[in-house]
PDB file of C-alpha atoms in Angstrom:
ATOM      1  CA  UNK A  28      -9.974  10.451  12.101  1.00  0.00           C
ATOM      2  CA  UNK A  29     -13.203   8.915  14.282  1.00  0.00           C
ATOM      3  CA  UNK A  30     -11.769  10.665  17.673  1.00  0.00           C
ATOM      4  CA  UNK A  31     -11.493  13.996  15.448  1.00  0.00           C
ATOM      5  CA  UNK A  32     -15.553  13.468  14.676  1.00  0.00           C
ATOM      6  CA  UNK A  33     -15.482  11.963  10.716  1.00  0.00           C
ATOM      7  CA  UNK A  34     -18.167   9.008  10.174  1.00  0.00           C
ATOM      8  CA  UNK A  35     -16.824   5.912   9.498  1.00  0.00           C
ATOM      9  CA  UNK A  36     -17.095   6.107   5.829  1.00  0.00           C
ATOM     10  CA  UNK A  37     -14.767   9.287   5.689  1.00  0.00           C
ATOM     11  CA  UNK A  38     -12.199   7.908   8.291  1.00  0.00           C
ATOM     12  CA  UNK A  39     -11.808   5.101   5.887  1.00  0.00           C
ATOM     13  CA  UNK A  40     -11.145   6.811   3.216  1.00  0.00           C
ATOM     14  CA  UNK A  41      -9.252   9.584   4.623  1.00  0.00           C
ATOM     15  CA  UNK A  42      -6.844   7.006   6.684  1.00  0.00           C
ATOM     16  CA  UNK A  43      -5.941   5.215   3.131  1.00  0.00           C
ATOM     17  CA  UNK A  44      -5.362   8.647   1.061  1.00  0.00           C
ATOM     18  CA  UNK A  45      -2.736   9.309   4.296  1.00  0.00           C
ATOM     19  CA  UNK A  46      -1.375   5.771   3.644  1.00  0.00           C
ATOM     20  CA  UNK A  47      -1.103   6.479   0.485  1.00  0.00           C
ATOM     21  CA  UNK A  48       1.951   8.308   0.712  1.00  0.00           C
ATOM     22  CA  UNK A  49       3.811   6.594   2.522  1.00  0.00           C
ATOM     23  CA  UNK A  50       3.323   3.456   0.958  1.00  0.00           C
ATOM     24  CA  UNK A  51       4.524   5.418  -2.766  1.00  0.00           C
ATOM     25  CA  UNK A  52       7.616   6.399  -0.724  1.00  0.00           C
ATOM     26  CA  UNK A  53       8.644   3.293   0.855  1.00  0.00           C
ATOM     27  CA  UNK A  54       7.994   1.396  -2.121  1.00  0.00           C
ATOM     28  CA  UNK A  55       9.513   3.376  -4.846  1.00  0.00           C
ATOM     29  CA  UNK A  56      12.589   3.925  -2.812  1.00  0.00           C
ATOM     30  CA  UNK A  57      12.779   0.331  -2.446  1.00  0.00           C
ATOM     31  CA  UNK A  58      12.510   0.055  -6.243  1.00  0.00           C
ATOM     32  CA  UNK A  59      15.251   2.665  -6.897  1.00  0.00           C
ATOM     33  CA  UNK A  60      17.886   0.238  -5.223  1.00  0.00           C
ATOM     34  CA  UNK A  61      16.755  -2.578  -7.060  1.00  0.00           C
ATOM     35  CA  UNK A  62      17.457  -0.189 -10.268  1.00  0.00           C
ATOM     36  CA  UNK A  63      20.722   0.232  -9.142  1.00  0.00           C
ATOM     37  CA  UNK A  64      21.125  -3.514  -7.818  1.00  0.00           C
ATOM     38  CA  UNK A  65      20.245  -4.591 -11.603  1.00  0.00           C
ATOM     39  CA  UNK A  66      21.947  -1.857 -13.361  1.00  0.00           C
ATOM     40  CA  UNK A  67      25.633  -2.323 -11.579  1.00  0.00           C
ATOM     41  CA  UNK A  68      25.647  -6.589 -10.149  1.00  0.00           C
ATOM     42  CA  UNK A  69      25.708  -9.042 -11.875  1.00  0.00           C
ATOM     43  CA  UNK A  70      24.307 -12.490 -12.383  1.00  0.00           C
ATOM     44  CA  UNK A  71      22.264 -13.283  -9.217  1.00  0.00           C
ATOM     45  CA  UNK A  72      22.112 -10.397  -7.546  1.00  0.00           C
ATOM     46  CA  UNK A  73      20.225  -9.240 -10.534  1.00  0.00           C
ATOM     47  CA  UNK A  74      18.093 -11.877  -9.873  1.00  0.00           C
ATOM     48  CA  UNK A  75      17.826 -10.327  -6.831  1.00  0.00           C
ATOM     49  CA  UNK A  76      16.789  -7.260  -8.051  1.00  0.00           C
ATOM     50  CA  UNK A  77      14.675  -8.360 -10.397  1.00  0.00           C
ATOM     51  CA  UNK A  78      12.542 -10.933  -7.808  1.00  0.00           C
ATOM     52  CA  UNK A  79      12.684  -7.931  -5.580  1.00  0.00           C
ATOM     53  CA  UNK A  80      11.175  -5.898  -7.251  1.00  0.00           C
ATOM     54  CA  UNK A  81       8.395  -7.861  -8.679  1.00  0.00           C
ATOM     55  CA  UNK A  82       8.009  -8.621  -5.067  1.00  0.00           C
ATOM     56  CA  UNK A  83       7.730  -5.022  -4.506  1.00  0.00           C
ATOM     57  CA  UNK A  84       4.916  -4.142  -6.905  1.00  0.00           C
ATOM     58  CA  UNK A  85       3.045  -6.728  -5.775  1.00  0.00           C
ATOM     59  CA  UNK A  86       2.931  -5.926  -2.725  1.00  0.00           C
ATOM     60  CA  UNK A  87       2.292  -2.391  -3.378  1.00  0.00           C
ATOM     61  CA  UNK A  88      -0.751  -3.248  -5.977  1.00  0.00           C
ATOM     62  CA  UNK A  89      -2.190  -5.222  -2.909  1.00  0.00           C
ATOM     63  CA  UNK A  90      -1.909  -2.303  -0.513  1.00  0.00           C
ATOM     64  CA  UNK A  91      -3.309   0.251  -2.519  1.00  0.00           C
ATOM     65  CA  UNK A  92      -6.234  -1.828  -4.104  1.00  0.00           C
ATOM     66  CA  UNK A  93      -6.677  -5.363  -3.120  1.00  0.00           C
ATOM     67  CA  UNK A  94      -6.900  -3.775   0.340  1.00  0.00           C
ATOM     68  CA  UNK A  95      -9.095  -0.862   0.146  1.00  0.00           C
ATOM     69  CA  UNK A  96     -11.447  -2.964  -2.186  1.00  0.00           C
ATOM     70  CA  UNK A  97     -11.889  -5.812   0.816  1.00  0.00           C
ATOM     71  CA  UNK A  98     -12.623  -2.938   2.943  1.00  0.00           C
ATOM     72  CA  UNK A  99     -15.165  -1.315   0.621  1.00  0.00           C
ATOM     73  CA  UNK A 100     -16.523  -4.229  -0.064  1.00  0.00           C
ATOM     74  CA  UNK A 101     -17.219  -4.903   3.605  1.00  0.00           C
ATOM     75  CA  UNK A 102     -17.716  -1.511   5.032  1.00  0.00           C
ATOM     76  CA  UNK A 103     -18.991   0.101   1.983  1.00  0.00           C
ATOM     77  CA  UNK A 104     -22.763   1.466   1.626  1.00  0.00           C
ATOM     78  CA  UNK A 105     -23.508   0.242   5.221  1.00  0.00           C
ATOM     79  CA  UNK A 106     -24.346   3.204   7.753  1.00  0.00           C
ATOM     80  CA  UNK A 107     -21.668   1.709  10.660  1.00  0.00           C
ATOM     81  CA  UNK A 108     -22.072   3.878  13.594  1.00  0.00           C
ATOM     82  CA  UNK A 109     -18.552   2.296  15.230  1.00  0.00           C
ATOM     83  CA  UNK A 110     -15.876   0.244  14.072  1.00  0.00           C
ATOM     84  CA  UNK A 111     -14.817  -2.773  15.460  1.00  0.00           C
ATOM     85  CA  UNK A 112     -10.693  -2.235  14.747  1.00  0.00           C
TER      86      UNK A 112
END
């Protein structure tokens, strides 16, 4: 996004809508086999699923907004010329 010209700002935010994405994907297709872990084990393995997937959407709530928030937070509102990634 910065070698195709966008300020900083817009990089940011266009790099974590592309993210985006791919993070639903991985995630909820992660998710869908610990459905089917829980719906056809038994006993600890749907523990397993059940851990797993709590894992899962925690994981995923910290990559969609615990993430983008610390980067708002310290990118946001200042006029960076150049980032330091």
């Amino acid at each position: 996004e910065l070698k195709a010209g966008m300020s900083v700002q817009r990089a940011i935010h266009e790099g974590f809508n592309r993210a985006f994405t791919a993070i639903i994907d991985a995630n909820l297709t992660s998710l869908l086999v610990g459905g089917i872990l829980f719906a056809m084990g038994t006993g600890p393995v749907k523990g397993f699923a059940v851990t797993m997937s709590l894992g899962i959407f925690t994981s995923m709530f910290t990559a969609i907004m615990v993430t983008r928030a610390m980067v708002n937070l310290t990118c946001g509102g200042r006029d960076i010329k150049k980032l330091w990634v």
